[in-house]
Amino acid sequence: MEHEIVYQLTLEWVEADRRRSQTVSPVLGKLVTIGRDPGCDVVLNDPTRSVSGIHAGLYLDPKTLKFYIRNLTRDRLPPKQPNPIWVNGRKIIQEEPALEANSQIQLGRIVLSIKSIEVAGKDQGVSLNRGTLGTLKVKCSRLENPHYLPPEYQGQNCPYCGHLVLSASLVIPPPEADRAPRSPA
C-alpha cells in the first residue's frame, strides 16, 4: 500500500502584539512566498513596510528533502537595493540556506520562528518523524511492479527498466519493495 507523503513547515511570529502561526505544504518546484503582498502564501501585516511586498520564498529541495529559503528581493536593479533576510543572525542576500526546526527568520522587523518541520502520510494520516526520512523512496512510472529508488533518482530514468522516475511519487514502499529490485533477465 502506498502513502502520499506531505512535507509541512509551521511558522510562528508576532504581529501587532498577536501571536500568529501558519503551516505550509510546498509543492515540489513551487515557491511558498512570504511578504506584505496579499497574493503571498504567507502574508505579513507590517505597517512599517520593513517587509517587502514579496520578500522571501520557501521551497523543498527534492534531492535533499530539506526546506530552503530564497531572498526574492536579491535581483533588484539600482537604485533599489535588496532587502536582506536574516537567518539565525546571518544576513542572507544571494545564499539559499537550509532551514531546521527552531530556525529564526527575520524579514524587516518581523521575526518568524520555524516551530516544526514534519513529514506525514496524507492518505492515511501516517505520521513520520525525521528519522524515517531515510526510508523515503521515489518510484518509476512503470505501471506493473514499479521500482523504488532513492530520492536522487527523481526526474531521471529508472536504471532497471528505463521508465521515468516521477518527482511527485514520493512513497513509503510496502515491505516487499524494500528488497533490491532484480535486474531484467
C-alpha positions as a Markdown table, in Angstrom:
| # | Residue | x | y | z |
|---|---|---|---|---|
| 1 | Met | 0.0 | 0.0 | 0.0 |
| 2 | Glu | 1.4 | 3.4 | -1.0 |
| 3 | His | 1.1 | 6.6 | 1.0 |
| 4 | Glu | 1.3 | 10.1 | -0.4 |
| 5 | Ile | 3.9 | 12.0 | 1.6 |
| 6 | Val | 3.3 | 15.6 | 2.6 |
| 7 | Tyr | 6.1 | 17.9 | 3.9 |
| 8 | Gln | 4.9 | 20.6 | 6.3 |
| 9 | Leu | 6.7 | 23.6 | 7.8 |
| 10 | Thr | 5.0 | 25.6 | 10.6 |
| 11 | Leu | 5.9 | 29.3 | 11.0 |
| 12 | Glu | 5.2 | 31.4 | 14.1 |
| 13 | Trp | 5.5 | 35.1 | 14.5 |
| 14 | Val | 4.2 | 38.1 | 16.4 |
| 15 | Glu | 2.2 | 40.7 | 14.6 |
| 16 | Ala | 0.7 | 43.7 | 16.3 |
| 17 | Asp | 1.1 | 42.1 | 19.7 |
| 18 | Arg | -0.7 | 39.0 | 18.5 |
| 19 | Arg | 0.9 | 35.6 | 18.0 |
| 20 | Arg | 0.3 | 34.1 | 14.6 |
| 21 | Ser | 1.2 | 30.8 | 13.0 |
| 22 | Gln | 0.7 | 29.2 | 9.6 |
| 23 | Thr | 1.6 | 25.8 | 8.3 |
| 24 | Val | 2.6 | 25.5 | 4.7 |
| 25 | Ser | 3.0 | 22.4 | 2.5 |
| 26 | Pro | 5.1 | 23.3 | -0.5 |
| 27 | Val | 4.5 | 21.6 | -3.9 |
| 28 | Leu | 7.7 | 20.4 | -5.5 |
| 29 | Gly | 9.0 | 23.0 | -7.9 |
| 30 | Lys | 6.9 | 25.9 | -6.5 |
| 31 | Leu | 8.0 | 28.6 | -4.0 |
| 32 | Val | 5.9 | 29.4 | -0.9 |
| 33 | Thr | 6.0 | 33.2 | -0.9 |
| 34 | Ile | 6.2 | 35.4 | 2.2 |
| 35 | Gly | 5.7 | 39.1 | 2.3 |
| 36 | Arg | 3.2 | 42.0 | 2.7 |
| 37 | Asp | 1.5 | 41.5 | -0.7 |
| 38 | Pro | -2.0 | 39.9 | -0.2 |
| 39 | Gly | -1.1 | 37.4 | -3.0 |
| 40 | Cys | 1.7 | 35.8 | -0.9 |
| 41 | Asp | 1.2 | 32.4 | 0.5 |
| 42 | Val | 2.2 | 33.8 | 4.0 |
| 43 | Val | 1.0 | 37.4 | 4.3 |
| 44 | Leu | 2.7 | 39.5 | 7.0 |
| 45 | Asn | 0.9 | 42.6 | 8.2 |
| 46 | Asp | 3.8 | 45.1 | 8.5 |
| 47 | Pro | 2.6 | 48.7 | 8.9 |
| 48 | Thr | 6.2 | 50.0 | 9.0 |
| 49 | Arg | 6.7 | 48.5 | 5.5 |
| 50 | Ser | 10.1 | 47.0 | 6.6 |
| 51 | Val | 9.0 | 43.7 | 4.9 |
| 52 | Ser | 9.0 | 43.8 | 1.1 |
| 53 | Gly | 5.8 | 43.0 | -0.8 |
| 54 | Ile | 7.2 | 39.7 | -1.9 |
| 55 | His | 10.2 | 39.2 | 0.3 |
| 56 | Ala | 11.1 | 35.6 | 0.6 |
| 57 | Gly | 10.4 | 32.1 | -0.8 |
| 58 | Leu | 10.5 | 28.8 | 0.8 |
| 59 | Tyr | 11.0 | 25.6 | -1.2 |
| 60 | Leu | 11.5 | 21.9 | -0.6 |
| 61 | Asp | 14.6 | 20.5 | -2.4 |
| 62 | Pro | 13.6 | 17.1 | -3.8 |
| 63 | Lys | 17.1 | 15.7 | -3.7 |
| 64 | Thr | 17.9 | 16.6 | 0.0 |
| 65 | Leu | 14.3 | 16.6 | 1.2 |
| 66 | Lys | 15.1 | 19.8 | 3.2 |
| 67 | Phe | 13.4 | 23.2 | 3.2 |
| 68 | Tyr | 15.4 | 26.2 | 1.9 |
| 69 | Ile | 14.8 | 30.0 | 1.9 |
| 70 | Arg | 15.4 | 32.3 | -1.0 |
| 71 | Asn | 15.6 | 36.1 | -0.9 |
| 72 | Leu | 13.2 | 37.2 | -3.6 |
| 73 | Thr | 14.5 | 40.9 | -3.5 |
| 74 | Arg | 18.1 | 39.9 | -4.4 |
| 75 | Asp | 17.9 | 40.7 | -8.1 |
| 76 | Arg | 16.5 | 44.3 | -7.7 |
| 77 | Leu | 18.0 | 46.7 | -10.1 |
| 78 | Pro | 19.6 | 50.0 | -8.9 |
| 79 | Pro | 18.6 | 52.4 | -7.4 |
| 80 | Lys | 16.7 | 49.8 | -5.4 |
| 81 | Gln | 18.7 | 47.6 | -3.1 |
| 82 | Pro | 18.0 | 44.0 | -1.9 |
| 83 | Asn | 16.1 | 43.8 | 1.3 |
| 84 | Pro | 18.0 | 41.3 | 3.4 |
| 85 | Ile | 16.8 | 38.3 | 5.2 |
| 86 | Trp | 18.4 | 37.2 | 8.4 |
| 87 | Val | 18.5 | 33.5 | 9.2 |
| 88 | Asn | 19.7 | 32.7 | 12.7 |
| 89 | Gly | 21.5 | 36.0 | 12.8 |
| 90 | Arg | 23.2 | 35.6 | 9.4 |
| 91 | Lys | 22.5 | 38.2 | 6.6 |
| 92 | Ile | 21.1 | 36.5 | 3.5 |
| 93 | Ile | 21.1 | 38.1 | 0.1 |
| 94 | Gln | 22.2 | 35.5 | -2.6 |
| 95 | Glu | 22.7 | 32.3 | -0.5 |
| 96 | Glu | 19.8 | 29.9 | 0.0 |
| 97 | Pro | 20.3 | 28.3 | 3.4 |
| 98 | Ala | 18.6 | 25.1 | 4.6 |
| 99 | Leu | 16.1 | 25.6 | 7.4 |
| 100 | Glu | 15.7 | 23.5 | 10.5 |
| 101 | Ala | 13.1 | 23.4 | 13.3 |
| 102 | Asn | 13.7 | 26.3 | 15.6 |
| 103 | Ser | 15.5 | 28.4 | 12.9 |
| 104 | Gln | 14.8 | 32.2 | 13.2 |
| 105 | Ile | 14.0 | 34.1 | 10.0 |
| 106 | Gln | 13.9 | 37.9 | 10.2 |
| 107 | Leu | 12.2 | 39.8 | 7.4 |
| 108 | Gly | 12.4 | 43.5 | 8.1 |
| 109 | Arg | 11.2 | 44.0 | 11.7 |
| 110 | Ile | 9.2 | 40.7 | 11.8 |
| 111 | Val | 10.9 | 37.6 | 13.2 |
| 112 | Leu | 9.4 | 34.2 | 12.2 |
| 113 | Ser | 10.3 | 31.0 | 14.0 |
| 114 | Ile | 10.1 | 27.6 | 12.4 |
| 115 | Lys | 8.0 | 25.8 | 15.0 |
| 116 | Ser | 8.2 | 22.4 | 13.3 |
| 117 | Ile | 9.1 | 20.6 | 10.1 |
| 118 | Glu | 7.0 | 17.5 | 9.6 |
| 119 | Val | 6.6 | 14.7 | 7.2 |
| 120 | Ala | 3.3 | 12.9 | 7.1 |
| 121 | Gly | 1.3 | 10.4 | 5.1 |
| 122 | Lys | -1.6 | 12.3 | 3.5 |
| 123 | Asp | -3.9 | 9.5 | 2.7 |
| 124 | Gln | -3.9 | 7.5 | 6.0 |
| 125 | Gly | -2.6 | 10.1 | 8.4 |
| 126 | Val | 0.6 | 8.2 | 8.9 |
| 127 | Ser | 3.0 | 10.4 | 10.8 |
| 128 | Leu | 6.7 | 10.1 | 10.1 |
| 129 | Asn | 9.4 | 11.6 | 12.1 |
| 130 | Arg | 12.8 | 12.9 | 10.9 |
| 131 | Gly | 14.4 | 9.5 | 11.4 |
| 132 | Thr | 12.1 | 8.0 | 8.8 |
| 133 | Leu | 13.3 | 10.3 | 6.0 |
| 134 | Gly | 16.0 | 7.8 | 5.1 |
| 135 | Thr | 13.3 | 5.2 | 4.0 |
| 136 | Leu | 11.5 | 7.5 | 1.6 |
| 137 | Lys | 11.7 | 6.4 | -2.0 |
| 138 | Val | 10.6 | 7.6 | -5.4 |
| 139 | Lys | 9.1 | 5.2 | -7.8 |
| 140 | Cys | 9.5 | 4.8 | -11.5 |
| 141 | Ser | 6.4 | 5.2 | -13.8 |
| 142 | Arg | 6.3 | 1.6 | -14.8 |
| 143 | Leu | 2.6 | 0.6 | -14.3 |
| 144 | Glu | 3.2 | -3.0 | -13.1 |
| 145 | Asn | 5.7 | -3.6 | -10.3 |
| 146 | Pro | 7.4 | -0.2 | -10.3 |
| 147 | His | 10.9 | 0.1 | -8.9 |
| 148 | Tyr | 11.5 | 2.0 | -5.7 |
| 149 | Leu | 14.7 | 4.2 | -5.8 |
| 150 | Pro | 16.4 | 6.8 | -3.6 |
| 151 | Pro | 15.1 | 10.4 | -4.0 |
| 152 | Glu | 18.1 | 11.5 | -6.0 |
| 153 | Tyr | 16.7 | 9.4 | -9.0 |
| 154 | Gln | 13.7 | 11.7 | -9.3 |
| 155 | Gly | 13.4 | 13.2 | -12.8 |
| 156 | Gln | 15.8 | 10.6 | -14.3 |
| 157 | Asn | 15.2 | 7.3 | -16.0 |
| 158 | Cys | 15.0 | 4.2 | -13.9 |
| 159 | Pro | 18.3 | 2.3 | -14.1 |
| 160 | Tyr | 16.4 | -1.1 | -14.1 |
| 161 | Cys | 13.6 | -0.5 | -16.7 |
| 162 | Gly | 14.2 | 2.9 | -18.3 |
| 163 | His | 10.9 | 4.4 | -17.2 |
| 164 | Leu | 10.8 | 7.9 | -16.0 |
| 165 | Val | 11.1 | 8.4 | -12.2 |
| 166 | Leu | 8.4 | 10.9 | -11.3 |
| 167 | Ser | 9.2 | 13.7 | -8.9 |
| 168 | Ala | 5.7 | 13.7 | -7.4 |
| 169 | Ser | 5.8 | 10.0 | -6.4 |
| 170 | Leu | 7.4 | 10.0 | -3.0 |
| 171 | Val | 6.1 | 7.0 | -1.3 |
| 172 | Ile | 6.8 | 4.6 | 1.6 |
| 173 | Pro | 7.2 | 1.4 | -0.2 |
| 174 | Pro | 5.4 | -1.7 | 1.1 |
| 175 | Pro | 7.8 | -4.0 | 3.0 |
| 176 | Glu | 8.3 | -6.3 | 0.0 |
| 177 | Ala | 9.5 | -3.4 | -2.1 |
| 178 | Asp | 12.4 | -2.8 | 0.3 |
| 179 | Arg | 14.3 | -5.6 | -1.3 |
| 180 | Ala | 16.6 | -4.6 | -4.1 |
| 181 | Pro | 14.9 | -4.9 | -7.5 |
| 182 | Arg | 16.1 | -7.7 | -9.7 |
| 183 | Ser | 17.8 | -6.7 | -12.9 |
| 184 | Pro | 15.9 | -7.7 | -16.0 |
| 185 | Ala | 16.7 | -11.2 | -17.3 |
